[in-house]
mmCIF file of C-alpha atoms in Angstrom:
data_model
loop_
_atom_site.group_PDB
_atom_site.id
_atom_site.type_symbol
_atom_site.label_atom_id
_atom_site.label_comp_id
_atom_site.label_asym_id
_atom_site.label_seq_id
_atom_site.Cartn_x
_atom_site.Cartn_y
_atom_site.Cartn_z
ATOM 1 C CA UNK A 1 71.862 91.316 108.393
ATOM 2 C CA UNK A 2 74.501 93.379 107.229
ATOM 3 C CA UNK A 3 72.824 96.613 107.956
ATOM 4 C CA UNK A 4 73.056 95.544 111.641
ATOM 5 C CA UNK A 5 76.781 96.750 111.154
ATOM 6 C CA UNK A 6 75.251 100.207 111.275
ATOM 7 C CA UNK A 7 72.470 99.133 114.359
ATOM 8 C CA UNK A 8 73.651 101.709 116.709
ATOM 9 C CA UNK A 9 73.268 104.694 114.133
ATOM 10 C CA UNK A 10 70.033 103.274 113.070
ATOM 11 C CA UNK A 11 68.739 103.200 116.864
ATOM 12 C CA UNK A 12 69.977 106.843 117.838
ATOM 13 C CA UNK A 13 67.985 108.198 114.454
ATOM 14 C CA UNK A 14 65.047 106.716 115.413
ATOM 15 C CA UNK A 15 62.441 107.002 118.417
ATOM 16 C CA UNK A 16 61.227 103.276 118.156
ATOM 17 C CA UNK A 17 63.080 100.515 119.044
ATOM 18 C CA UNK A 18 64.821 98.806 116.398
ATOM 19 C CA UNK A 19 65.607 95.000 117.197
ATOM 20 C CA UNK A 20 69.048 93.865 116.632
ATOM 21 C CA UNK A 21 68.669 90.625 114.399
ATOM 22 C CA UNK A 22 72.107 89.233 115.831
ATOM 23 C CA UNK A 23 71.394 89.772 119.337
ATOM 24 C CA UNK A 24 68.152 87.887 119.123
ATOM 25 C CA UNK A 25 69.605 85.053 117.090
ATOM 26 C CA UNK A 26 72.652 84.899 119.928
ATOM 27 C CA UNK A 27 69.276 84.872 122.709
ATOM 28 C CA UNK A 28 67.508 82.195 120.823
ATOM 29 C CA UNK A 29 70.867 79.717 120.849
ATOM 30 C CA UNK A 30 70.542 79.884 124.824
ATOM 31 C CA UNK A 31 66.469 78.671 124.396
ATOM 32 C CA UNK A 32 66.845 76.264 121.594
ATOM 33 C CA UNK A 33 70.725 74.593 122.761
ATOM 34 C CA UNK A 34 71.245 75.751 126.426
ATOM 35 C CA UNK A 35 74.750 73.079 126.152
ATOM 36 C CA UNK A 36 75.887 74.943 123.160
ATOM 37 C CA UNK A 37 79.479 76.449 123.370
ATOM 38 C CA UNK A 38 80.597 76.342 119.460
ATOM 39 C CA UNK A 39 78.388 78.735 117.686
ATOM 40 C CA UNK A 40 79.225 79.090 114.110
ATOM 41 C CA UNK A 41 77.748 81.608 111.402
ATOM 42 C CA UNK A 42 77.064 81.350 107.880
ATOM 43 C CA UNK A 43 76.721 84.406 105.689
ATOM 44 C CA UNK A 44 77.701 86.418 102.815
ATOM 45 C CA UNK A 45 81.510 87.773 102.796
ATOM 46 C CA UNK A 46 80.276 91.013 103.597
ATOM 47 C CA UNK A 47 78.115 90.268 107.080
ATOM 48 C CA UNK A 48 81.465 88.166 108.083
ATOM 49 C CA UNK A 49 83.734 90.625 107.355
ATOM 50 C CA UNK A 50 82.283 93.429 109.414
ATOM 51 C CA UNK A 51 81.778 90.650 112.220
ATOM 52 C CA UNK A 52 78.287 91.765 112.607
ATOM 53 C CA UNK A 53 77.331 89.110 114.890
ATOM 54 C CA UNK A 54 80.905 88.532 116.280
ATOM 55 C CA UNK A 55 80.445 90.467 119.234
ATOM 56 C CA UNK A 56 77.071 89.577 120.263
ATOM 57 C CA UNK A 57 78.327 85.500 119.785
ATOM 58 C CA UNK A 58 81.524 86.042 121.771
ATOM 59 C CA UNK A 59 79.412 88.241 124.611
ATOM 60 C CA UNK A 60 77.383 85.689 124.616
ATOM 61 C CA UNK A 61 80.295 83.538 126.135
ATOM 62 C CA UNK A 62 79.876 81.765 123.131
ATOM 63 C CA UNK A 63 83.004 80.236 120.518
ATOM 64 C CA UNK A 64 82.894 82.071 117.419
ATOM 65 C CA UNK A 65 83.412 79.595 114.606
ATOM 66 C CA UNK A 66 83.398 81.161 111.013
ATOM 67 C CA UNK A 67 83.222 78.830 108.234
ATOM 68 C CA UNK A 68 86.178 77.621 106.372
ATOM 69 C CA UNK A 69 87.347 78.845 103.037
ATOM 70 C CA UNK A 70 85.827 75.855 101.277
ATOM 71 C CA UNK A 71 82.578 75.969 103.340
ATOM 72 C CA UNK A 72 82.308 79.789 102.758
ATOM 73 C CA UNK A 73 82.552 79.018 99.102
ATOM 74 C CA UNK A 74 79.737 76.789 98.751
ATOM 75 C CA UNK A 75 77.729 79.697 101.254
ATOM 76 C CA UNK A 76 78.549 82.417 98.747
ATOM 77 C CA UNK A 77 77.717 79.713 95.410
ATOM 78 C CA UNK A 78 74.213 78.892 97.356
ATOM 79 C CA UNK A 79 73.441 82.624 98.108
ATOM 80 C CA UNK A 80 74.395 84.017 94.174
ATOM 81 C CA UNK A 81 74.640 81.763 92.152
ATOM 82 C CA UNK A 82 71.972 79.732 92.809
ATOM 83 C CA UNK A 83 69.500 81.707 95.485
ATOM 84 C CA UNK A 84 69.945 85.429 93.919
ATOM 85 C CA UNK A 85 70.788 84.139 90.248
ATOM 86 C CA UNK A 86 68.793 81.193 89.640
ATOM 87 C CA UNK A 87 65.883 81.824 92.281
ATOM 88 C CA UNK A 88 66.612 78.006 92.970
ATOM 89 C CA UNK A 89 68.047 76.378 96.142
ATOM 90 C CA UNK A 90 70.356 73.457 96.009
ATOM 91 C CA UNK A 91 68.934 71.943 99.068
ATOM 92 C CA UNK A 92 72.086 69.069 98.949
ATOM 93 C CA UNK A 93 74.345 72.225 98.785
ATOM 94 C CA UNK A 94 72.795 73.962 101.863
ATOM 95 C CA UNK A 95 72.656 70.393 103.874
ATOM 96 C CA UNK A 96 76.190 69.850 103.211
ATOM 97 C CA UNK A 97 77.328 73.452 104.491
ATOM 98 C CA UNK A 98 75.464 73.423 107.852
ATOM 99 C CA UNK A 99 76.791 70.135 107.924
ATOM 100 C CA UNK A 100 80.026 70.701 107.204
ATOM 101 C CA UNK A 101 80.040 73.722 110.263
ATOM 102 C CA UNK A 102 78.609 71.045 112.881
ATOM 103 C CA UNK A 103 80.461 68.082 112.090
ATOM 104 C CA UNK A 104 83.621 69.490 110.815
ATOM 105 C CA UNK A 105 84.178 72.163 112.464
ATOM 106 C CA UNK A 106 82.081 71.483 115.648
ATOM 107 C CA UNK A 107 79.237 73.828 116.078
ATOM 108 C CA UNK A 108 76.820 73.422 118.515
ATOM 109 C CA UNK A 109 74.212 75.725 116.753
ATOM 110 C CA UNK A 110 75.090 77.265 113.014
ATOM 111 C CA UNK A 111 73.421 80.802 112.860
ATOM 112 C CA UNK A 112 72.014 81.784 109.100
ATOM 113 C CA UNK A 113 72.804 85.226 109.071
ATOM 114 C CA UNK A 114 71.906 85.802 105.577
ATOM 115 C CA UNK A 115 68.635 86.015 104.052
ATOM 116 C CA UNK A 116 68.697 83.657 101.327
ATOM 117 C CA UNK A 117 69.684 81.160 103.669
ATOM 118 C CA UNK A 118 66.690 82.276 105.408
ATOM 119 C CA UNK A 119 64.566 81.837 102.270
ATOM 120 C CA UNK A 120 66.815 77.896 101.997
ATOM 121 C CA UNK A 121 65.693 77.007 105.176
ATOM 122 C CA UNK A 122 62.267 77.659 104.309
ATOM 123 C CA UNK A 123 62.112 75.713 101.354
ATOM 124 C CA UNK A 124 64.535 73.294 101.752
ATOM 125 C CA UNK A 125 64.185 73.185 105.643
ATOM 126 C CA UNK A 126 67.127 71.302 107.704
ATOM 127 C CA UNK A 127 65.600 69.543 110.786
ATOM 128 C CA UNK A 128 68.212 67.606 112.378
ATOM 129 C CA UNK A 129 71.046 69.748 112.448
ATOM 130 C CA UNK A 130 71.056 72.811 115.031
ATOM 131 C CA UNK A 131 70.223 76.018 112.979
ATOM 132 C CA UNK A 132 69.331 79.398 114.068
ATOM 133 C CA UNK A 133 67.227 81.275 111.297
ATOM 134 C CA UNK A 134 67.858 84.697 111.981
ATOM 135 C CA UNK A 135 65.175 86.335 110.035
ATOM 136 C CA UNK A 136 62.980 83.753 111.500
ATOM 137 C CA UNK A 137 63.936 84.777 114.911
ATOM 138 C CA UNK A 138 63.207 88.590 114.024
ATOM 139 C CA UNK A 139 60.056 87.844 112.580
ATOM 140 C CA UNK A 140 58.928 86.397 115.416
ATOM 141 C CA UNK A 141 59.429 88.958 117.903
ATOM 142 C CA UNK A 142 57.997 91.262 115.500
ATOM 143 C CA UNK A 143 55.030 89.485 115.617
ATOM 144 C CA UNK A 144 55.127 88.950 118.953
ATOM 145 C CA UNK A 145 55.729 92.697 120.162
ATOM 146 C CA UNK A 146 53.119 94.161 117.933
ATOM 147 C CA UNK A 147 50.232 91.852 119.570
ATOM 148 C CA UNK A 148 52.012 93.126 123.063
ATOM 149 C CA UNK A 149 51.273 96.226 121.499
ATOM 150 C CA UNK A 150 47.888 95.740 120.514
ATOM 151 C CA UNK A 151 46.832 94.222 123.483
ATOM 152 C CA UNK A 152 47.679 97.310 125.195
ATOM 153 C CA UNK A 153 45.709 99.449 123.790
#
């Protein structure tokens, strides 16, 4: 995620396309909640700082909602403390921060853009509350481009 603050650098050093993990998160919101107009993110302190997916939310025609200082405190205590130092996910403290963003503070989707909290979702997966998994997203247009690909040749 928070190499995408670098995305345009990345693209012009390269000759293959390189996706942009925010963009595709922002595209998925409009399949998955076409009535959304709050979109909030939560990720590390770094990834909101350099508002990598700021612009692509707000181009979007989107809100931006970033989390509180409480609710980014509990993000940042799931993602080290827990995720990166204990390998363990406090699936009560991940519930209560995406819930926290939607009924709180009003989101109409919550975008992970971290990926531990891609790696909470998976095992402590939130189904009724409007998440966008990033990495998810990514992977899946991976996948899906490279049997484009392979179909074509």
């Amino acid at each position: 995620n928070t190499a995408h603050y670098f995305y345009n650098e990345l693209q012009a050093a390269v000759d293959v396309p390189v996706l942009h993990m925010p963009r595709l998160a922002v595209e998925q919101i409009r399949q998955d909640y076409p009535n959304a107009k709050r979109v909030g993110i939560v990720a590390t302190n770094g990834t909101l700082h350099d508002g990598v997916y700021d612009k692509e939310i707000l181009d979007a025609g989107y809100e931006l909602v970033k989390p509180t200082a409480e609710i980014q405190a509990k993000t940042m205590e799931l993602i080290y403390d827990d995720i990166k130092g204990k390998d363990y996910v406090d699936g009560k403290l991940f519930y209560e921060l995406v819930e926290d963003m939607v009924k709180d503070e009003k989101c109409d989707a919550v975008i992970l853009g971290c990926t531990e909290l891609s790696l909470a979702q998976e095992r402590e997966p939130i189904t009724d509350l409007p998440i966008i998994d990033s990495q998810s997203v990514l992977v899946d247009k991976t996948l899906e481009l490279a049997l484009k690909t392979q179909k074509n040749k």
